[in-house]
């Protein structure tokens, strides 16, 4: 018979084990490291993903495993120098030397890996384009090797439709607003109206530029009176004679243009959707827009006439690669109101991981609430659409919005990408 104290010690050890297990899960560090592309964590694709996309904070926690956009900023040194750079070169060389592209043929997984590598390639060109040529050459080679044919890209599943069919999201906004996906968003004769600008450029230029024009940003709207009311409203807006009012700015002693407060507003209950969809580089080196939805941002307006701020309800739905590969709800997940994320849009370019290490600060001090679109779109109604009140818009005729269709807007983003330096560089290295 074993003594009682023996069992007491065993119980204490088990208690400590499960406490540590629980703490590791809370910290975001899985007890057993898993793989994104294969069940074997040591699979080459998983090691490539781990090396290039997962970052470790000063607190030892891991971030970025299922991140929509890689955790890299304009001034980031990670991957550019030191140990992380050497490890990146090593795993890319291994991929190229051992025909890593042959290990996984699943078109969806090849799509996601190319998307991730492409993001890093473009990031390397943001500073001195010649500074990371060793990385660029290897990234370009892997991007080319895992590229799909145009036929394969066209056959990729429509994950937005899959998310709607999963019934994980409501089909209409609730009270208070709940995550929802309109099932008829892409209908060409329904209540939702896809918008374009007269100039033919992308409708959300700031978003397009910030994300390297690798994604198409589509804008849809639905007004209480349906499609007819939306068409009528934007016609009235285009025909408004005095879009701008002018006043003297005392600080600079010059005349400045201000959006005329008498410009017609849209009605309470109007909803705008900003949909982001991926583009891919096909096997022949051409750009091909896809139906792969990366994120959905929805803003529903209220109290527009009273200019109440904020006069919007906000919903955001993002792509989860884990859910996508598992075939769950099209890979889309609702972003929680209390989620803390790193700023990667309209940021100051500083790397939170490196800054936190330098200053011995908690990484959490560099994070913020996920649903913070109001910081940029804080106006009421039409005044929250920054493209309307942009400095560029004031210097020329005001932007004119017209009915469009999703494919036309995808093509507009593709044209914009084709004019960029990073695309030209990728094309040149692609052919080496």
Short mmCIF file of N, CA and C in Angstrom, two decimals, residues 269-394:
data_model
loop_
_atom_site.label_atom_id
_atom_site.label_comp_id
_atom_site.label_asym_id
_atom_site.label_seq_id
_atom_site.Cartn_x
_atom_site.Cartn_y
_atom_site.Cartn_z
N UNK A 269 -30.75 54.40 -41.59
CA UNK A 269 -30.94 53.01 -41.96
C UNK A 269 -30.11 52.58 -43.16
N UNK A 270 -29.44 53.54 -43.78
CA UNK A 270 -28.56 53.21 -44.92
C UNK A 270 -27.38 52.36 -44.42
N UNK A 271 -27.02 51.37 -45.21
CA UNK A 271 -25.92 50.47 -44.85
C UNK A 271 -24.87 50.50 -45.96
N UNK A 272 -23.61 50.59 -45.57
CA UNK A 272 -22.49 50.48 -46.51
C UNK A 272 -21.68 49.23 -46.14
N UNK A 273 -21.24 48.52 -47.16
CA UNK A 273 -20.40 47.34 -46.98
C UNK A 273 -19.10 47.54 -47.74
N UNK A 274 -17.98 47.36 -47.04
CA UNK A 274 -16.66 47.38 -47.67
C UNK A 274 -16.16 45.94 -47.68
N UNK A 275 -16.09 45.37 -48.86
CA UNK A 275 -15.72 43.96 -49.02
C UNK A 275 -14.33 43.88 -49.63
N UNK A 276 -13.47 43.10 -49.00
CA UNK A 276 -12.09 42.93 -49.49
C UNK A 276 -11.93 41.51 -50.04
N UNK A 277 -11.48 41.42 -51.29
CA UNK A 277 -11.27 40.11 -51.92
C UNK A 277 -9.86 40.02 -52.49
N UNK A 278 -9.29 38.83 -52.42
CA UNK A 278 -7.89 38.61 -52.79
C UNK A 278 -7.69 38.59 -54.30
N UNK A 279 -6.50 39.01 -54.71
CA UNK A 279 -6.02 38.77 -56.07
C UNK A 279 -4.88 37.77 -55.99
N UNK A 280 -4.64 37.05 -57.08
CA UNK A 280 -3.57 36.06 -57.13
C UNK A 280 -2.71 36.28 -58.36
N UNK A 281 -1.50 35.74 -58.31
CA UNK A 281 -0.63 35.71 -59.48
C UNK A 281 -0.77 34.32 -60.10
N UNK A 282 -1.26 34.26 -61.32
CA UNK A 282 -1.47 32.98 -61.99
C UNK A 282 -0.14 32.40 -62.46
N UNK A 283 -0.19 31.16 -62.89
CA UNK A 283 1.00 30.43 -63.32
C UNK A 283 1.73 31.14 -64.46
N UNK A 284 0.99 31.86 -65.32
CA UNK A 284 1.62 32.57 -66.44
C UNK A 284 2.10 33.97 -66.05
N UNK A 285 2.02 34.31 -64.76
CA UNK A 285 2.53 35.59 -64.29
C UNK A 285 1.56 36.74 -64.38
N UNK A 286 0.30 36.48 -64.71
CA UNK A 286 -0.70 37.54 -64.81
C UNK A 286 -1.49 37.65 -63.53
N UNK A 287 -2.09 38.81 -63.31
CA UNK A 287 -2.93 39.05 -62.14
C UNK A 287 -4.35 38.57 -62.40
N UNK A 288 -4.91 37.87 -61.41
CA UNK A 288 -6.28 37.36 -61.56
C UNK A 288 -7.06 37.67 -60.28
N UNK A 289 -8.11 38.50 -60.35
CA UNK A 289 -8.97 38.71 -59.18
C UNK A 289 -9.71 37.42 -58.83
N UNK A 290 -10.01 37.24 -57.55
CA UNK A 290 -10.69 36.03 -57.11
C UNK A 290 -11.97 36.37 -56.34
N UNK A 291 -12.72 35.32 -55.98
CA UNK A 291 -13.90 35.47 -55.15
C UNK A 291 -13.59 35.16 -53.69
N UNK A 292 -12.29 35.08 -53.34
CA UNK A 292 -11.91 34.78 -51.97
C UNK A 292 -12.06 36.03 -51.11
N UNK A 293 -13.07 36.04 -50.28
CA UNK A 293 -13.32 37.20 -49.42
C UNK A 293 -12.40 37.16 -48.21
N UNK A 294 -11.68 38.27 -48.00
CA UNK A 294 -10.72 38.36 -46.90
C UNK A 294 -11.31 39.08 -45.69
N UNK A 295 -12.17 40.05 -45.93
CA UNK A 295 -12.81 40.74 -44.81
C UNK A 295 -14.08 41.44 -45.30
N UNK A 296 -14.97 41.66 -44.36
CA UNK A 296 -16.22 42.38 -44.63
C UNK A 296 -16.41 43.39 -43.50
N UNK A 297 -16.49 44.67 -43.85
CA UNK A 297 -16.80 45.71 -42.86
C UNK A 297 -18.14 46.32 -43.22
N UNK A 298 -19.03 46.37 -42.24
CA UNK A 298 -20.40 46.85 -42.47
C UNK A 298 -20.70 48.00 -41.53
N UNK A 299 -21.18 49.10 -42.08
CA UNK A 299 -21.57 50.26 -41.27
C UNK A 299 -23.03 50.60 -41.55
N UNK A 300 -23.84 50.62 -40.50
CA UNK A 300 -25.24 50.99 -40.60
C UNK A 300 -25.42 52.35 -39.92
N UNK A 301 -26.08 53.28 -40.60
CA UNK A 301 -26.17 54.67 -40.14
C UNK A 301 -27.51 54.96 -39.48
N UNK A 302 -27.46 55.82 -38.46
CA UNK A 302 -28.67 56.28 -37.78
C UNK A 302 -28.46 57.73 -37.33
N UNK A 303 -29.51 58.45 -37.05
CA UNK A 303 -29.45 59.84 -36.59
C UNK A 303 -28.58 60.71 -37.50
N UNK A 304 -28.66 60.46 -38.80
CA UNK A 304 -27.83 61.19 -39.76
C UNK A 304 -28.18 62.67 -39.76
N UNK A 305 -29.46 62.99 -39.78
CA UNK A 305 -29.89 64.38 -39.90
C UNK A 305 -29.44 65.22 -38.71
N UNK A 306 -29.34 64.61 -37.53
CA UNK A 306 -28.96 65.37 -36.34
C UNK A 306 -27.44 65.45 -36.17
N UNK A 307 -26.73 64.85 -37.12
CA UNK A 307 -25.27 64.90 -37.10
C UNK A 307 -24.70 64.33 -35.80
N UNK A 308 -25.36 63.31 -35.28
CA UNK A 308 -24.92 62.69 -34.04
C UNK A 308 -23.69 61.83 -34.29
N UNK A 309 -22.71 61.90 -33.41
CA UNK A 309 -21.48 61.13 -33.59
C UNK A 309 -21.24 60.23 -32.39
N UNK A 310 -20.85 58.97 -32.59
CA UNK A 310 -20.87 58.30 -33.89
C UNK A 310 -22.29 57.94 -34.29
N UNK A 311 -22.60 58.05 -35.54
CA UNK A 311 -23.94 57.75 -36.04
C UNK A 311 -23.92 56.45 -36.83
N UNK A 312 -23.13 55.48 -36.34
CA UNK A 312 -22.96 54.23 -37.08
C UNK A 312 -22.92 53.05 -36.13
N UNK A 313 -23.45 51.94 -36.58
CA UNK A 313 -23.19 50.64 -35.97
C UNK A 313 -22.18 49.93 -36.86
N UNK A 314 -21.28 49.19 -36.25
CA UNK A 314 -20.19 48.60 -37.02
C UNK A 314 -20.10 47.10 -36.79
N UNK A 315 -19.88 46.36 -37.89
CA UNK A 315 -19.63 44.93 -37.84
C UNK A 315 -18.41 44.63 -38.70
N UNK A 316 -17.53 43.76 -38.23
CA UNK A 316 -16.39 43.33 -39.04
C UNK A 316 -16.29 41.81 -39.01
N UNK A 317 -16.04 41.23 -40.17
CA UNK A 317 -15.89 39.79 -40.32
C UNK A 317 -14.60 39.55 -41.09
N UNK A 318 -13.73 38.71 -40.54
CA UNK A 318 -12.41 38.49 -41.14
C UNK A 318 -12.21 37.03 -41.53
N UNK A 319 -11.22 36.82 -42.38
CA UNK A 319 -10.87 35.47 -42.81
C UNK A 319 -10.00 34.78 -41.77
N UNK A 320 -10.35 33.56 -41.44
CA UNK A 320 -9.53 32.69 -40.61
C UNK A 320 -9.05 31.54 -41.49
N UNK A 321 -7.75 31.41 -41.64
CA UNK A 321 -7.22 30.34 -42.50
C UNK A 321 -7.54 28.96 -41.92
N UNK A 322 -7.50 28.85 -40.59
CA UNK A 322 -7.83 27.57 -39.96
C UNK A 322 -9.26 27.15 -40.30
N UNK A 323 -10.19 28.08 -40.18
CA UNK A 323 -11.59 27.75 -40.48
C UNK A 323 -11.77 27.48 -41.97
N UNK A 324 -11.04 28.22 -42.80
CA UNK A 324 -11.14 28.02 -44.24
C UNK A 324 -10.71 26.61 -44.63
N UNK A 325 -9.56 26.18 -44.11
CA UNK A 325 -9.06 24.85 -44.44
C UNK A 325 -9.93 23.74 -43.84
N UNK A 326 -10.61 24.06 -42.74
CA UNK A 326 -11.48 23.07 -42.10
C UNK A 326 -12.87 23.04 -42.73
N UNK A 327 -13.13 23.96 -43.68
CA UNK A 327 -14.43 23.99 -44.34
C UNK A 327 -15.55 24.51 -43.46
N UNK A 328 -15.20 25.40 -42.50
CA UNK A 328 -16.19 25.94 -41.58
C UNK A 328 -16.57 27.37 -41.96
N UNK A 329 -17.84 27.58 -42.23
CA UNK A 329 -18.42 28.91 -42.52
C UNK A 329 -17.59 29.72 -43.51
N UNK A 330 -17.09 29.05 -44.54
CA UNK A 330 -16.32 29.75 -45.56
C UNK A 330 -15.03 30.36 -45.05
N UNK A 331 -14.63 29.99 -43.84
CA UNK A 331 -13.41 30.55 -43.27
C UNK A 331 -13.60 31.92 -42.65
N UNK A 332 -14.84 32.41 -42.59
CA UNK A 332 -15.08 33.75 -42.07
C UNK A 332 -15.50 33.69 -40.60
N UNK A 333 -15.03 34.67 -39.83
CA UNK A 333 -15.37 34.74 -38.40
C UNK A 333 -15.66 36.18 -38.03
N UNK A 334 -16.60 36.36 -37.11
CA UNK A 334 -16.94 37.70 -36.64
C UNK A 334 -15.87 38.21 -35.69
N UNK A 335 -15.48 39.46 -35.86
CA UNK A 335 -14.50 40.09 -34.97
C UNK A 335 -15.24 40.62 -33.75
N UNK A 336 -14.80 40.22 -32.57
CA UNK A 336 -15.47 40.64 -31.34
C UNK A 336 -15.15 42.07 -30.97
N UNK A 337 -16.11 42.73 -30.35
CA UNK A 337 -15.96 44.14 -29.98
C UNK A 337 -14.82 44.34 -28.99
N UNK A 338 -14.53 43.32 -28.17
CA UNK A 338 -13.49 43.46 -27.17
C UNK A 338 -12.12 42.96 -27.61
N UNK A 339 -12.00 42.54 -28.87
CA UNK A 339 -10.71 42.01 -29.34
C UNK A 339 -9.65 43.10 -29.40
N UNK A 340 -8.44 42.72 -29.02
CA UNK A 340 -7.30 43.62 -29.11
C UNK A 340 -6.43 43.19 -30.28
N UNK A 341 -6.09 44.12 -31.17
CA UNK A 341 -5.31 43.81 -32.36
C UNK A 341 -4.20 44.84 -32.52
N UNK A 342 -3.27 44.54 -33.42
CA UNK A 342 -2.22 45.50 -33.77
C UNK A 342 -2.71 46.37 -34.91
N UNK A 343 -2.42 47.65 -34.84
CA UNK A 343 -2.82 48.54 -35.92
C UNK A 343 -1.96 48.27 -37.15
N UNK A 344 -2.60 47.96 -38.26
CA UNK A 344 -1.87 47.70 -39.51
C UNK A 344 -2.41 48.52 -40.67
N UNK A 345 -3.34 49.42 -40.37
CA UNK A 345 -3.91 50.28 -41.41
C UNK A 345 -3.77 51.72 -40.96
N UNK A 346 -3.16 52.55 -41.80
CA UNK A 346 -2.92 53.95 -41.47
C UNK A 346 -2.14 54.07 -40.15
N UNK A 347 -1.13 53.20 -39.99
CA UNK A 347 -0.31 53.22 -38.78
C UNK A 347 0.91 54.10 -39.00
N UNK A 348 1.74 54.22 -37.95
CA UNK A 348 2.92 55.08 -38.06
C UNK A 348 4.16 54.33 -38.54
N UNK A 349 4.00 53.05 -38.87
CA UNK A 349 5.12 52.29 -39.43
C UNK A 349 6.06 51.67 -38.43
N UNK A 350 5.85 51.95 -37.14
CA UNK A 350 6.75 51.40 -36.11
C UNK A 350 6.31 49.99 -35.75
N UNK A 351 7.29 49.15 -35.47
CA UNK A 351 7.03 47.75 -35.15
C UNK A 351 6.75 47.60 -33.66
N UNK A 352 5.53 47.17 -33.28
CA UNK A 352 5.19 47.05 -31.85
C UNK A 352 6.08 46.06 -31.10
N UNK A 353 6.45 44.96 -31.75
CA UNK A 353 7.29 43.96 -31.09
C UNK A 353 8.66 44.54 -30.77
N UNK A 354 9.24 45.23 -31.73
CA UNK A 354 10.58 45.78 -31.52
C UNK A 354 10.54 46.97 -30.57
N UNK A 355 9.50 47.78 -30.65
CA UNK A 355 9.39 48.92 -29.73
C UNK A 355 9.18 48.44 -28.30
N UNK A 356 8.33 47.43 -28.13
CA UNK A 356 8.07 46.91 -26.78
C UNK A 356 9.34 46.34 -26.16
N UNK A 357 10.16 45.67 -26.98
CA UNK A 357 11.42 45.10 -26.48
C UNK A 357 12.41 46.20 -26.10
N UNK A 358 12.50 47.23 -26.94
CA UNK A 358 13.43 48.33 -26.69
C UNK A 358 13.08 49.09 -25.42
N UNK A 359 11.78 49.26 -25.18
CA UNK A 359 11.33 50.08 -24.06
C UNK A 359 10.95 49.25 -22.83
N UNK A 360 11.10 47.93 -22.94
CA UNK A 360 10.71 47.03 -21.84
C UNK A 360 9.27 47.28 -21.43
N UNK A 361 8.41 47.42 -22.44
CA UNK A 361 6.99 47.66 -22.22
C UNK A 361 6.20 46.41 -22.57
N UNK A 362 5.02 46.25 -21.98
CA UNK A 362 4.17 45.13 -22.39
C UNK A 362 3.67 45.33 -23.82
N UNK A 363 3.65 44.26 -24.58
CA UNK A 363 3.20 44.35 -25.96
C UNK A 363 1.76 44.83 -26.05
N UNK A 364 0.98 44.54 -25.03
CA UNK A 364 -0.43 44.94 -25.03
C UNK A 364 -0.61 46.45 -25.10
N UNK A 365 0.41 47.20 -24.69
CA UNK A 365 0.30 48.66 -24.74
C UNK A 365 0.31 49.18 -26.17
N UNK A 366 0.67 48.31 -27.13
CA UNK A 366 0.71 48.69 -28.53
C UNK A 366 -0.48 48.13 -29.30
N UNK A 367 -1.45 47.60 -28.57
CA UNK A 367 -2.63 47.04 -29.21
C UNK A 367 -3.83 47.94 -28.95
N UNK A 368 -4.88 47.75 -29.74
CA UNK A 368 -6.06 48.60 -29.60
C UNK A 368 -7.29 47.78 -29.95
N UNK A 369 -8.45 48.35 -29.70
CA UNK A 369 -9.70 47.67 -30.01
C UNK A 369 -9.85 47.45 -31.50
N UNK A 370 -10.37 46.28 -31.86
CA UNK A 370 -10.46 45.91 -33.28
C UNK A 370 -11.42 46.82 -34.05
N UNK A 371 -12.55 47.14 -33.48
CA UNK A 371 -13.59 47.87 -34.21
C UNK A 371 -13.41 49.38 -33.98
N UNK A 372 -12.42 49.96 -34.63
CA UNK A 372 -12.13 51.38 -34.39
C UNK A 372 -12.21 52.21 -35.67
N UNK A 373 -13.03 51.79 -36.62
CA UNK A 373 -13.14 52.53 -37.88
C UNK A 373 -13.61 53.96 -37.66
N UNK A 374 -14.25 54.23 -36.50
CA UNK A 374 -14.78 55.56 -36.24
C UNK A 374 -13.67 56.62 -36.14
N UNK A 375 -12.44 56.19 -35.87
CA UNK A 375 -11.35 57.16 -35.76
C UNK A 375 -11.11 57.88 -37.08
N UNK A 376 -11.32 57.15 -38.18
CA UNK A 376 -11.14 57.77 -39.50
C UNK A 376 -12.48 58.19 -40.11
N UNK A 377 -13.52 57.42 -39.83
CA UNK A 377 -14.83 57.68 -40.43
C UNK A 377 -15.78 58.18 -39.34
N UNK A 378 -15.43 59.32 -38.73
CA UNK A 378 -16.17 59.77 -37.57
C UNK A 378 -17.30 60.75 -37.90
N UNK A 379 -17.38 61.17 -39.14
CA UNK A 379 -18.45 62.10 -39.50
C UNK A 379 -19.80 61.42 -39.54
N UNK A 380 -20.86 62.21 -39.71
CA UNK A 380 -22.21 61.67 -39.80
C UNK A 380 -22.59 61.48 -41.26
N UNK A 381 -23.16 60.33 -41.56
CA UNK A 381 -23.66 60.09 -42.90
C UNK A 381 -22.59 60.24 -43.97
N UNK A 382 -22.91 61.03 -45.00
CA UNK A 382 -22.00 61.22 -46.14
C UNK A 382 -20.64 61.75 -45.69
N UNK A 383 -20.61 62.52 -44.60
CA UNK A 383 -19.37 63.13 -44.14
C UNK A 383 -18.39 62.10 -43.58
N UNK A 384 -18.83 60.87 -43.38
CA UNK A 384 -17.93 59.83 -42.89
C UNK A 384 -17.20 59.12 -44.02
N UNK A 385 -17.61 59.38 -45.27
CA UNK A 385 -16.96 58.76 -46.43
C UNK A 385 -15.76 59.62 -46.80
N UNK A 386 -14.57 59.19 -46.41
CA UNK A 386 -13.38 60.03 -46.55
C UNK A 386 -13.05 60.38 -47.99
N UNK A 387 -13.45 59.53 -48.91
CA UNK A 387 -13.15 59.82 -50.31
C UNK A 387 -13.91 61.06 -50.78
N UNK A 388 -15.02 61.36 -50.10
CA UNK A 388 -15.80 62.55 -50.44
C UNK A 388 -15.09 63.81 -49.97
N UNK A 389 -14.52 63.73 -48.77
CA UNK A 389 -13.94 64.93 -48.15
C UNK A 389 -12.42 64.92 -48.16
N UNK A 390 -11.82 64.18 -49.08
CA UNK A 390 -10.36 64.11 -49.14
C UNK A 390 -9.78 65.39 -49.73
N UNK A 391 -8.53 65.65 -49.40
CA UNK A 391 -7.85 66.83 -49.94
C UNK A 391 -7.80 66.75 -51.47
N UNK A 392 -7.58 65.55 -51.98
CA UNK A 392 -7.51 65.40 -53.42
C UNK A 392 -8.85 65.75 -54.05
N UNK A 393 -9.93 65.32 -53.39
CA UNK A 393 -11.25 65.58 -53.93
C UNK A 393 -11.59 67.06 -53.97
N UNK A 394 -11.01 67.83 -53.04
CA UNK A 394 -11.34 69.25 -52.98
C UNK A 394 -10.66 70.04 -54.11
#
